[in-house]
Amino acid sequence: MTEEQVVWDELLAAGFLHGVREAHREATLALFNGLSRAAGFRERTYGVGAFELLESHLDRVFGRDDLARKVVRDDLNGSPGWRYGPYRVLLKRHEFGNVRGIRWDRDSPTKQAVARQGYVDDPQLTLPLGLEPRDTPGVVTLVLAHSATEEPLEMELFLGRPRWNADGGSAWHWVKQVDDTLGPDPRRKLVERTMPLWDDHEDVPMRLRGETKTA
């Protein structure tokens, strides 16, 4: 069985994937209902807000139900991260529709190091992380890539193992979209979702965008 399938199955069975999907939806809706272009909202505002709100909502989701006993906060060099078993997940906001076009060699030093992790099916890319003193032995660091557009409101959420692509090649060893195809939520004792504080606004129509591949 491939690493992709093993990781996906474990995180799916734990409810981790359902948790990140829930957090991303709630954070995105909170952001777009709380900001408006008429009030000076710009793309940069969204970018910073989207990252911070998703971090906050992930803490909230992972702090309740069964996930509170399974998921721990595990930042890497100041980059927000959460770990379930041997899998740590960091955040990365990408250009909408271009998740496969991410250039890790132009990203932060931490993301560059993560993209350089050894990968059994691609041993020629096994390079020193350069983060060993502060990294956690035995941990595989993945990336949760997120994005959204306002008009129409569409969301993208992907989980994958980044690949060092200074050669201009693929940005991922593997990547999968976290969407409505996850199936039933395995989390137990789910708490009824709190109604959003912005319910005095009209509901924003929402649909999930299908994966867009970059040539």
mmCIF file with all atom_site columns, C-alpha atoms in Angstrom:
data_model
loop_
_atom_site.group_PDB
_atom_site.id
_atom_site.type_symbol
_atom_site.label_atom_id
_atom_site.label_alt_id
_atom_site.label_comp_id
_atom_site.label_asym_id
_atom_site.label_entity_id
_atom_site.label_seq_id
_atom_site.pdbx_PDB_ins_code
_atom_site.Cartn_x
_atom_site.Cartn_y
_atom_site.Cartn_z
_atom_site.occupancy
_atom_site.B_iso_or_equiv
_atom_site.pdbx_formal_charge
_atom_site.auth_seq_id
_atom_site.auth_comp_id
_atom_site.auth_asym_id
_atom_site.auth_atom_id
_atom_site.pdbx_PDB_model_num
ATOM 1   C CA . MET A 1 1   ? 0.000   0.000  0.000   1.00 0.00 ? 1   MET A CA 1
ATOM 2   C CA . THR A 1 2   ? 1.347   3.431  -0.873  1.00 0.00 ? 2   THR A CA 1
ATOM 3   C CA . GLU A 1 3   ? 2.156   6.093  1.723   1.00 0.00 ? 3   GLU A CA 1
ATOM 4   C CA . GLU A 1 4   ? -0.642  8.203  0.301   1.00 0.00 ? 4   GLU A CA 1
ATOM 5   C CA . GLN A 1 5   ? -3.220  5.518  0.981   1.00 0.00 ? 5   GLN A CA 1
ATOM 6   C CA . VAL A 1 6   ? -1.875  4.675  4.445   1.00 0.00 ? 6   VAL A CA 1
ATOM 7   C CA . VAL A 1 7   ? -1.849  8.294  5.595   1.00 0.00 ? 7   VAL A CA 1
ATOM 8   C CA . TRP A 1 8   ? -5.213  9.065  4.085   1.00 0.00 ? 8   TRP A CA 1
ATOM 9   C CA . ASP A 1 9   ? -6.888  6.017  5.607   1.00 0.00 ? 9   ASP A CA 1
ATOM 10  C CA . GLU A 1 10  ? -5.497  6.716  9.096   1.00 0.00 ? 10  GLU A CA 1
ATOM 11  C CA . LEU A 1 11  ? -6.455  10.386 9.107   1.00 0.00 ? 11  LEU A CA 1
ATOM 12  C CA . LEU A 1 12  ? -9.864  9.608  7.646   1.00 0.00 ? 12  LEU A CA 1
ATOM 13  C CA . ALA A 1 13  ? -10.655 6.947  10.238  1.00 0.00 ? 13  ALA A CA 1
ATOM 14  C CA . ALA A 1 14  ? -9.652  9.295  13.077  1.00 0.00 ? 14  ALA A CA 1
ATOM 15  C CA . GLY A 1 15  ? -11.914 12.095 11.869  1.00 0.00 ? 15  GLY A CA 1
ATOM 16  C CA . PHE A 1 16  ? -8.880  14.312 11.259  1.00 0.00 ? 16  PHE A CA 1
ATOM 17  C CA . LEU A 1 17  ? -9.834  15.002 7.654   1.00 0.00 ? 17  LEU A CA 1
ATOM 18  C CA . HIS A 1 18  ? -13.412 15.820 8.562   1.00 0.00 ? 18  HIS A CA 1
ATOM 19  C CA . GLY A 1 19  ? -12.078 18.160 11.220  1.00 0.00 ? 19  GLY A CA 1
ATOM 20  C CA . VAL A 1 20  ? -9.859  20.123 8.844   1.00 0.00 ? 20  VAL A CA 1
ATOM 21  C CA . ARG A 1 21  ? -12.661 20.354 6.284   1.00 0.00 ? 21  ARG A CA 1
ATOM 22  C CA . GLU A 1 22  ? -15.010 21.710 8.940   1.00 0.00 ? 22  GLU A CA 1
ATOM 23  C CA . ALA A 1 23  ? -12.432 24.208 10.193  1.00 0.00 ? 23  ALA A CA 1
ATOM 24  C CA . HIS A 1 24  ? -11.675 25.464 6.690   1.00 0.00 ? 24  HIS A CA 1
ATOM 25  C CA . ARG A 1 25  ? -15.336 26.007 5.857   1.00 0.00 ? 25  ARG A CA 1
ATOM 26  C CA . GLU A 1 26  ? -16.091 27.804 9.083   1.00 0.00 ? 26  GLU A CA 1
ATOM 27  C CA . ALA A 1 27  ? -12.980 29.976 8.871   1.00 0.00 ? 27  ALA A CA 1
ATOM 28  C CA . THR A 1 28  ? -13.658 30.939 5.262   1.00 0.00 ? 28  THR A CA 1
ATOM 29  C CA . LEU A 1 29  ? -17.292 31.813 5.911   1.00 0.00 ? 29  LEU A CA 1
ATOM 30  C CA . ALA A 1 30  ? -16.335 33.822 8.977   1.00 0.00 ? 30  ALA A CA 1
ATOM 31  C CA . LEU A 1 31  ? -13.767 35.737 6.972   1.00 0.00 ? 31  LEU A CA 1
ATOM 32  C CA . PHE A 1 32  ? -15.944 36.592 3.992   1.00 0.00 ? 32  PHE A CA 1
ATOM 33  C CA . ASN A 1 33  ? -18.880 37.537 6.172   1.00 0.00 ? 33  ASN A CA 1
ATOM 34  C CA . GLY A 1 34  ? -16.713 39.700 8.386   1.00 0.00 ? 34  GLY A CA 1
ATOM 35  C CA . LEU A 1 35  ? -14.846 41.597 5.696   1.00 0.00 ? 35  LEU A CA 1
ATOM 36  C CA . SER A 1 36  ? -16.085 43.592 2.766   1.00 0.00 ? 36  SER A CA 1
ATOM 37  C CA . ARG A 1 37  ? -14.343 45.259 -0.128  1.00 0.00 ? 37  ARG A CA 1
ATOM 38  C CA . ALA A 1 38  ? -16.458 48.364 0.500   1.00 0.00 ? 38  ALA A CA 1
ATOM 39  C CA . ALA A 1 39  ? -14.744 48.627 3.877   1.00 0.00 ? 39  ALA A CA 1
ATOM 40  C CA . GLY A 1 40  ? -11.308 48.355 2.304   1.00 0.00 ? 40  GLY A CA 1
ATOM 41  C CA . PHE A 1 41  ? -10.907 44.613 2.171   1.00 0.00 ? 41  PHE A CA 1
ATOM 42  C CA . ARG A 1 42  ? -8.109  43.665 -0.191  1.00 0.00 ? 42  ARG A CA 1
ATOM 43  C CA . GLU A 1 43  ? -6.632  40.369 -1.308  1.00 0.00 ? 43  GLU A CA 1
ATOM 44  C CA . ARG A 1 44  ? -3.749  40.721 1.117   1.00 0.00 ? 44  ARG A CA 1
ATOM 45  C CA . THR A 1 45  ? -6.225  41.237 3.946   1.00 0.00 ? 45  THR A CA 1
ATOM 46  C CA . TYR A 1 46  ? -7.895  38.014 3.006   1.00 0.00 ? 46  TYR A CA 1
ATOM 47  C CA . GLY A 1 47  ? -4.611  36.156 2.790   1.00 0.00 ? 47  GLY A CA 1
ATOM 48  C CA . VAL A 1 48  ? -3.453  37.050 6.280   1.00 0.00 ? 48  VAL A CA 1
ATOM 49  C CA . GLY A 1 49  ? -6.926  36.652 7.749   1.00 0.00 ? 49  GLY A CA 1
ATOM 50  C CA . ALA A 1 50  ? -7.522  33.314 6.072   1.00 0.00 ? 50  ALA A CA 1
ATOM 51  C CA . PHE A 1 51  ? -4.335  31.877 7.534   1.00 0.00 ? 51  PHE A CA 1
ATOM 52  C CA . GLU A 1 52  ? -4.943  33.176 11.049  1.00 0.00 ? 52  GLU A CA 1
ATOM 53  C CA . LEU A 1 53  ? -8.612  32.223 11.117  1.00 0.00 ? 53  LEU A CA 1
ATOM 54  C CA . LEU A 1 54  ? -7.918  28.711 9.863   1.00 0.00 ? 54  LEU A CA 1
ATOM 55  C CA . GLU A 1 55  ? -5.285  28.289 12.571  1.00 0.00 ? 55  GLU A CA 1
ATOM 56  C CA . SER A 1 56  ? -7.792  29.407 15.188  1.00 0.00 ? 56  SER A CA 1
ATOM 57  C CA . HIS A 1 57  ? -10.560 27.157 13.896  1.00 0.00 ? 57  HIS A CA 1
ATOM 58  C CA . LEU A 1 58  ? -8.253  24.146 13.692  1.00 0.00 ? 58  LEU A CA 1
ATOM 59  C CA . ASP A 1 59  ? -7.314  24.653 17.343  1.00 0.00 ? 59  ASP A CA 1
ATOM 60  C CA . ARG A 1 60  ? -11.006 24.746 18.128  1.00 0.00 ? 60  ARG A CA 1
ATOM 61  C CA . VAL A 1 61  ? -11.882 21.624 16.149  1.00 0.00 ? 61  VAL A CA 1
ATOM 62  C CA . PHE A 1 62  ? -8.938  19.634 17.492  1.00 0.00 ? 62  PHE A CA 1
ATOM 63  C CA . GLY A 1 63  ? -9.760  20.677 21.040  1.00 0.00 ? 63  GLY A CA 1
ATOM 64  C CA . ARG A 1 64  ? -13.051 18.840 21.260  1.00 0.00 ? 64  ARG A CA 1
ATOM 65  C CA . ASP A 1 65  ? -14.556 15.395 20.823  1.00 0.00 ? 65  ASP A CA 1
ATOM 66  C CA . ASP A 1 66  ? -12.268 12.417 20.341  1.00 0.00 ? 66  ASP A CA 1
ATOM 67  C CA . LEU A 1 67  ? -9.783  14.551 18.449  1.00 0.00 ? 67  LEU A CA 1
ATOM 68  C CA . ALA A 1 68  ? -8.803  16.334 21.658  1.00 0.00 ? 68  ALA A CA 1
ATOM 69  C CA . ARG A 1 69  ? -7.151  13.099 22.830  1.00 0.00 ? 69  ARG A CA 1
ATOM 70  C CA . LYS A 1 70  ? -5.550  12.285 19.505  1.00 0.00 ? 70  LYS A CA 1
ATOM 71  C CA . VAL A 1 71  ? -4.284  15.530 18.019  1.00 0.00 ? 71  VAL A CA 1
ATOM 72  C CA . VAL A 1 72  ? -1.616  17.725 19.607  1.00 0.00 ? 72  VAL A CA 1
ATOM 73  C CA . ARG A 1 73  ? -0.337  21.135 18.627  1.00 0.00 ? 73  ARG A CA 1
ATOM 74  C CA . ASP A 1 74  ? 3.101   20.620 17.099  1.00 0.00 ? 74  ASP A CA 1
ATOM 75  C CA . ASP A 1 75  ? 4.511   23.763 15.484  1.00 0.00 ? 75  ASP A CA 1
ATOM 76  C CA . LEU A 1 76  ? 7.661   23.607 13.419  1.00 0.00 ? 76  LEU A CA 1
ATOM 77  C CA . ASN A 1 77  ? 10.017  26.565 13.705  1.00 0.00 ? 77  ASN A CA 1
ATOM 78  C CA . GLY A 1 78  ? 7.112   28.868 14.467  1.00 0.00 ? 78  GLY A CA 1
ATOM 79  C CA . SER A 1 79  ? 4.928   27.518 11.660  1.00 0.00 ? 79  SER A CA 1
ATOM 80  C CA . PRO A 1 80  ? 1.552   26.360 13.073  1.00 0.00 ? 80  PRO A CA 1
ATOM 81  C CA . GLY A 1 81  ? 1.238   22.595 13.029  1.00 0.00 ? 81  GLY A CA 1
ATOM 82  C CA . TRP A 1 82  ? -0.924  19.784 14.401  1.00 0.00 ? 82  TRP A CA 1
ATOM 83  C CA . ARG A 1 83  ? 0.131   16.158 14.807  1.00 0.00 ? 83  ARG A CA 1
ATOM 84  C CA . TYR A 1 84  ? -1.803  12.940 14.798  1.00 0.00 ? 84  TYR A CA 1
ATOM 85  C CA . GLY A 1 85  ? 0.451   9.962  15.462  1.00 0.00 ? 85  GLY A CA 1
ATOM 86  C CA . PRO A 1 86  ? 3.506   10.292 13.207  1.00 0.00 ? 86  PRO A CA 1
ATOM 87  C CA . TYR A 1 87  ? 1.887   12.868 10.919  1.00 0.00 ? 87  TYR A CA 1
ATOM 88  C CA . ARG A 1 88  ? 2.347   16.595 11.396  1.00 0.00 ? 88  ARG A CA 1
ATOM 89  C CA . VAL A 1 89  ? 0.319   18.988 9.241   1.00 0.00 ? 89  VAL A CA 1
ATOM 90  C CA . LEU A 1 90  ? 1.411   22.549 8.442   1.00 0.00 ? 90  LEU A CA 1
ATOM 91  C CA . LEU A 1 91  ? -0.647  25.204 6.654   1.00 0.00 ? 91  LEU A CA 1
ATOM 92  C CA . LYS A 1 92  ? -0.011  26.707 3.260   1.00 0.00 ? 92  LYS A CA 1
ATOM 93  C CA . ARG A 1 93  ? -2.250  29.188 1.473   1.00 0.00 ? 93  ARG A CA 1
ATOM 94  C CA . HIS A 1 94  ? -1.987  28.784 -2.285  1.00 0.00 ? 94  HIS A CA 1
ATOM 95  C CA . GLU A 1 95  ? -3.201  30.701 -5.301  1.00 0.00 ? 95  GLU A CA 1
ATOM 96  C CA . PHE A 1 96  ? -6.707  29.508 -6.027  1.00 0.00 ? 96  PHE A CA 1
ATOM 97  C CA . GLY A 1 97  ? -6.725  26.855 -8.747  1.00 0.00 ? 97  GLY A CA 1
ATOM 98  C CA . ASN A 1 98  ? -2.972  26.466 -8.705  1.00 0.00 ? 98  ASN A CA 1
ATOM 99  C CA . VAL A 1 99  ? -2.188  24.055 -5.899  1.00 0.00 ? 99  VAL A CA 1
ATOM 100 C CA . ARG A 1 100 ? -0.007  22.021 -8.221  1.00 0.00 ? 100 ARG A CA 1
ATOM 101 C CA . GLY A 1 101 ? 1.922   25.101 -9.232  1.00 0.00 ? 101 GLY A CA 1
ATOM 102 C CA . ILE A 1 102 ? 3.377   25.853 -5.783  1.00 0.00 ? 102 ILE A CA 1
ATOM 103 C CA . ARG A 1 103 ? 7.118   26.477 -5.896  1.00 0.00 ? 103 ARG A CA 1
ATOM 104 C CA . TRP A 1 104 ? 8.527   25.237 -2.611  1.00 0.00 ? 104 TRP A CA 1
ATOM 105 C CA . ASP A 1 105 ? 11.998  26.467 -3.482  1.00 0.00 ? 105 ASP A CA 1
ATOM 106 C CA . ARG A 1 106 ? 10.576  30.013 -3.288  1.00 0.00 ? 106 ARG A CA 1
ATOM 107 C CA . ASP A 1 107 ? 8.726   29.482 -0.008  1.00 0.00 ? 107 ASP A CA 1
ATOM 108 C CA . SER A 1 108 ? 9.831   29.941 3.598   1.00 0.00 ? 108 SER A CA 1
ATOM 109 C CA . PRO A 1 109 ? 12.921  28.079 4.851   1.00 0.00 ? 109 PRO A CA 1
ATOM 110 C CA . THR A 1 110 ? 10.669  25.800 6.906   1.00 0.00 ? 110 THR A CA 1
ATOM 111 C CA . LYS A 1 111 ? 8.513   24.858 3.915   1.00 0.00 ? 111 LYS A CA 1
ATOM 112 C CA . GLN A 1 112 ? 11.636  24.361 1.829   1.00 0.00 ? 112 GLN A CA 1
ATOM 113 C CA . ALA A 1 113 ? 12.973  21.951 4.408   1.00 0.00 ? 113 ALA A CA 1
ATOM 114 C CA . VAL A 1 114 ? 9.672   20.081 4.564   1.00 0.00 ? 114 VAL A CA 1
ATOM 115 C CA . ALA A 1 115 ? 9.696   19.705 0.796   1.00 0.00 ? 115 ALA A CA 1
ATOM 116 C CA . ARG A 1 116 ? 13.177  18.200 1.061   1.00 0.00 ? 116 ARG A CA 1
ATOM 117 C CA . GLN A 1 117 ? 12.088  15.376 3.364   1.00 0.00 ? 117 GLN A CA 1
ATOM 118 C CA . GLY A 1 118 ? 13.221  11.980 2.230   1.00 0.00 ? 118 GLY A CA 1
ATOM 119 C CA . TYR A 1 119 ? 10.640  10.008 0.307   1.00 0.00 ? 119 TYR A CA 1
ATOM 120 C CA . VAL A 1 120 ? 11.012  6.306  -0.230  1.00 0.00 ? 120 VAL A CA 1
ATOM 121 C CA . ASP A 1 121 ? 9.738   6.359  -3.794  1.00 0.00 ? 121 ASP A CA 1
ATOM 122 C CA . ASP A 1 122 ? 11.984  9.257  -4.732  1.00 0.00 ? 122 ASP A CA 1
ATOM 123 C CA . PRO A 1 123 ? 15.283  8.616  -2.922  1.00 0.00 ? 123 PRO A CA 1
ATOM 124 C CA . GLN A 1 124 ? 17.300  10.881 -5.176  1.00 0.00 ? 124 GLN A CA 1
ATOM 125 C CA . LEU A 1 125 ? 15.601  13.795 -3.466  1.00 0.00 ? 125 LEU A CA 1
ATOM 126 C CA . THR A 1 126 ? 16.683  12.724 0.003   1.00 0.00 ? 126 THR A CA 1
ATOM 127 C CA . LEU A 1 127 ? 18.516  15.788 1.197   1.00 0.00 ? 127 LEU A CA 1
ATOM 128 C CA . PRO A 1 128 ? 19.411  17.028 4.679   1.00 0.00 ? 128 PRO A CA 1
ATOM 129 C CA . LEU A 1 129 ? 16.508  18.806 6.345   1.00 0.00 ? 129 LEU A CA 1
ATOM 130 C CA . GLY A 1 130 ? 18.770  21.209 8.139   1.00 0.00 ? 130 GLY A CA 1
ATOM 131 C CA . LEU A 1 131 ? 16.194  21.281 10.926  1.00 0.00 ? 131 LEU A CA 1
ATOM 132 C CA . GLU A 1 132 ? 17.213  18.205 12.836  1.00 0.00 ? 132 GLU A CA 1
ATOM 133 C CA . PRO A 1 133 ? 17.931  19.927 16.192  1.00 0.00 ? 133 PRO A CA 1
ATOM 134 C CA . ARG A 1 134 ? 14.360  21.178 16.439  1.00 0.00 ? 134 ARG A CA 1
ATOM 135 C CA . ASP A 1 135 ? 12.540  18.607 14.380  1.00 0.00 ? 135 ASP A CA 1
ATOM 136 C CA . THR A 1 136 ? 10.824  15.531 15.778  1.00 0.00 ? 136 THR A CA 1
ATOM 137 C CA . PRO A 1 137 ? 12.357  12.180 14.829  1.00 0.00 ? 137 PRO A CA 1
ATOM 138 C CA . GLY A 1 138 ? 10.006  9.847  13.041  1.00 0.00 ? 138 GLY A CA 1
ATOM 139 C CA . VAL A 1 139 ? 7.531   12.534 12.120  1.00 0.00 ? 139 VAL A CA 1
ATOM 140 C CA . VAL A 1 140 ? 6.352   12.945 8.538   1.00 0.00 ? 140 VAL A CA 1
ATOM 141 C CA . THR A 1 141 ? 5.377   16.542 7.874   1.00 0.00 ? 141 THR A CA 1
ATOM 142 C CA . LEU A 1 142 ? 2.532   17.089 5.434   1.00 0.00 ? 142 LEU A CA 1
ATOM 143 C CA . VAL A 1 143 ? 0.973   20.299 4.149   1.00 0.00 ? 143 VAL A CA 1
ATOM 144 C CA . LEU A 1 144 ? -2.666  21.354 4.257   1.00 0.00 ? 144 LEU A CA 1
ATOM 145 C CA . ALA A 1 145 ? -3.013  23.698 1.277   1.00 0.00 ? 145 ALA A CA 1
ATOM 146 C CA . HIS A 1 146 ? -6.014  25.993 1.418   1.00 0.00 ? 146 HIS A CA 1
ATOM 147 C CA . SER A 1 147 ? -7.578  28.691 -0.716  1.00 0.00 ? 147 SER A CA 1
ATOM 148 C CA . ALA A 1 148 ? -10.921 30.310 -1.501  1.00 0.00 ? 148 ALA A CA 1
ATOM 149 C CA . THR A 1 149 ? -12.517 32.908 -3.722  1.00 0.00 ? 149 THR A CA 1
ATOM 150 C CA . GLU A 1 150 ? -15.187 35.365 -2.711  1.00 0.00 ? 150 GLU A CA 1
ATOM 151 C CA . GLU A 1 151 ? -17.367 35.835 -5.800  1.00 0.00 ? 151 GLU A CA 1
ATOM 152 C CA . PRO A 1 152 ? -18.546 33.184 -6.305  1.00 0.00 ? 152 PRO A CA 1
ATOM 153 C CA . LEU A 1 153 ? -17.559 31.662 -3.018  1.00 0.00 ? 153 LEU A CA 1
ATOM 154 C CA . GLU A 1 154 ? -15.504 28.583 -3.761  1.00 0.00 ? 154 GLU A CA 1
ATOM 155 C CA . MET A 1 155 ? -13.099 26.679 -1.561  1.00 0.00 ? 155 MET A CA 1
ATOM 156 C CA . GLU A 1 156 ? -10.103 24.469 -2.132  1.00 0.00 ? 156 GLU A CA 1
ATOM 157 C CA . LEU A 1 157 ? -8.473  22.266 0.481   1.00 0.00 ? 157 LEU A CA 1
ATOM 158 C CA . PHE A 1 158 ? -5.738  19.725 -0.206  1.00 0.00 ? 158 PHE A CA 1
ATOM 159 C CA . LEU A 1 159 ? -3.535  17.487 1.894   1.00 0.00 ? 159 LEU A CA 1
ATOM 160 C CA . GLY A 1 160 ? -0.282  16.179 0.543   1.00 0.00 ? 160 GLY A CA 1
ATOM 161 C CA . ARG A 1 161 ? 3.418   15.479 0.820   1.00 0.00 ? 161 ARG A CA 1
ATOM 162 C CA . PRO A 1 162 ? 5.322   18.385 -0.772  1.00 0.00 ? 162 PRO A CA 1
ATOM 163 C CA . ARG A 1 163 ? 8.160   17.666 -3.170  1.00 0.00 ? 163 ARG A CA 1
ATOM 164 C CA . TRP A 1 164 ? 11.229  19.867 -3.574  1.00 0.00 ? 164 TRP A CA 1
ATOM 165 C CA . ASN A 1 165 ? 10.691  21.240 -7.052  1.00 0.00 ? 165 ASN A CA 1
ATOM 166 C CA . ALA A 1 166 ? 13.563  23.547 -7.775  1.00 0.00 ? 166 ALA A CA 1
ATOM 167 C CA . ASP A 1 167 ? 13.744  21.544 -10.991 1.00 0.00 ? 167 ASP A CA 1
ATOM 168 C CA . GLY A 1 168 ? 10.373  22.977 -12.043 1.00 0.00 ? 168 GLY A CA 1
ATOM 169 C CA . GLY A 1 169 ? 8.760   19.561 -11.696 1.00 0.00 ? 169 GLY A CA 1
ATOM 170 C CA . SER A 1 170 ? 5.818   18.382 -9.625  1.00 0.00 ? 170 SER A CA 1
ATOM 171 C CA . ALA A 1 171 ? 5.137   20.192 -6.360  1.00 0.00 ? 171 ALA A CA 1
ATOM 172 C CA . TRP A 1 172 ? 3.886   17.038 -4.658  1.00 0.00 ? 172 TRP A CA 1
ATOM 173 C CA . HIS A 1 173 ? 4.867   13.435 -4.121  1.00 0.00 ? 173 HIS A CA 1
ATOM 174 C CA . TRP A 1 174 ? 1.159   12.989 -3.607  1.00 0.00 ? 174 TRP A CA 1
ATOM 175 C CA . VAL A 1 175 ? -1.754  15.318 -2.944  1.00 0.00 ? 175 VAL A CA 1
ATOM 176 C CA . LYS A 1 176 ? -5.479  14.733 -2.452  1.00 0.00 ? 176 LYS A CA 1
ATOM 177 C CA . GLN A 1 177 ? -8.427  17.067 -2.218  1.00 0.00 ? 177 GLN A CA 1
ATOM 178 C CA . VAL A 1 178 ? -10.312 17.188 1.078   1.00 0.00 ? 178 VAL A CA 1
ATOM 179 C CA . ASP A 1 179 ? -13.918 17.592 -0.036  1.00 0.00 ? 179 ASP A CA 1
ATOM 180 C CA . ASP A 1 180 ? -17.394 16.117 0.287   1.00 0.00 ? 180 ASP A CA 1
ATOM 181 C CA . THR A 1 181 ? -16.257 12.710 -0.953  1.00 0.00 ? 181 THR A CA 1
ATOM 182 C CA . LEU A 1 182 ? -14.853 11.914 2.506   1.00 0.00 ? 182 LEU A CA 1
ATOM 183 C CA . GLY A 1 183 ? -18.009 10.052 3.444   1.00 0.00 ? 183 GLY A CA 1
ATOM 184 C CA . PRO A 1 184 ? -19.604 9.765  6.917   1.00 0.00 ? 184 PRO A CA 1
ATOM 185 C CA . ASP A 1 185 ? -17.913 11.649 9.737   1.00 0.00 ? 185 ASP A CA 1
ATOM 186 C CA . PRO A 1 186 ? -16.378 9.099  12.139  1.00 0.00 ? 186 PRO A CA 1
ATOM 187 C CA . ARG A 1 187 ? -16.099 11.509 15.045  1.00 0.00 ? 187 ARG A CA 1
ATOM 188 C CA . ARG A 1 188 ? -18.210 10.558 18.000  1.00 0.00 ? 188 ARG A CA 1
ATOM 189 C CA . LYS A 1 189 ? -20.170 12.743 20.363  1.00 0.00 ? 189 LYS A CA 1
ATOM 190 C CA . LEU A 1 190 ? -20.272 15.542 17.878  1.00 0.00 ? 190 LEU A CA 1
ATOM 191 C CA . VAL A 1 191 ? -21.318 18.801 19.449  1.00 0.00 ? 191 VAL A CA 1
ATOM 192 C CA . GLU A 1 192 ? -24.078 20.659 17.706  1.00 0.00 ? 192 GLU A CA 1
ATOM 193 C CA . ARG A 1 193 ? -22.438 23.358 15.662  1.00 0.00 ? 193 ARG A CA 1
ATOM 194 C CA . THR A 1 194 ? -22.711 26.843 17.086  1.00 0.00 ? 194 THR A CA 1
ATOM 195 C CA . MET A 1 195 ? -24.652 29.200 14.917  1.00 0.00 ? 195 MET A CA 1
ATOM 196 C CA . PRO A 1 196 ? -22.349 31.843 13.450  1.00 0.00 ? 196 PRO A CA 1
ATOM 197 C CA . LEU A 1 197 ? -22.346 35.261 15.013  1.00 0.00 ? 197 LEU A CA 1
ATOM 198 C CA . TRP A 1 198 ? -22.748 36.801 11.595  1.00 0.00 ? 198 TRP A CA 1
ATOM 199 C CA . ASP A 1 199 ? -26.211 35.361 11.015  1.00 0.00 ? 199 ASP A CA 1
ATOM 200 C CA . ASP A 1 200 ? -27.604 38.845 10.566  1.00 0.00 ? 200 ASP A CA 1
ATOM 201 C CA . HIS A 1 201 ? -26.030 38.690 7.112   1.00 0.00 ? 201 HIS A CA 1
ATOM 202 C CA . GLU A 1 202 ? -27.584 36.949 4.180   1.00 0.00 ? 202 GLU A CA 1
ATOM 203 C CA . ASP A 1 203 ? -26.221 33.487 3.633   1.00 0.00 ? 203 ASP A CA 1
ATOM 204 C CA . VAL A 1 204 ? -23.377 33.355 1.177   1.00 0.00 ? 204 VAL A CA 1
ATOM 205 C CA . PRO A 1 205 ? -23.985 30.749 -1.547  1.00 0.00 ? 205 PRO A CA 1
ATOM 206 C CA . MET A 1 206 ? -21.246 28.152 -1.339  1.00 0.00 ? 206 MET A CA 1
ATOM 207 C CA . ARG A 1 207 ? -20.048 25.370 -3.529  1.00 0.00 ? 207 ARG A CA 1
ATOM 208 C CA . LEU A 1 208 ? -16.882 23.349 -3.513  1.00 0.00 ? 208 LEU A CA 1
ATOM 209 C CA . ARG A 1 209 ? -14.678 23.711 -6.512  1.00 0.00 ? 209 ARG A CA 1
ATOM 210 C CA . GLY A 1 210 ? -13.427 20.641 -8.303  1.00 0.00 ? 210 GLY A CA 1
ATOM 211 C CA . GLU A 1 211 ? -9.716  20.123 -8.507  1.00 0.00 ? 211 GLU A CA 1
ATOM 212 C CA . THR A 1 212 ? -7.971  22.266 -11.100 1.00 0.00 ? 212 THR A CA 1
ATOM 213 C CA . LYS A 1 213 ? -4.760  20.816 -12.438 1.00 0.00 ? 213 LYS A CA 1
ATOM 214 C CA . THR A 1 214 ? -1.920  22.945 -13.627 1.00 0.00 ? 214 THR A CA 1
ATOM 215 C CA . ALA A 1 215 ? -0.400  21.897 -16.910 1.00 0.00 ? 215 ALA A CA 1
#
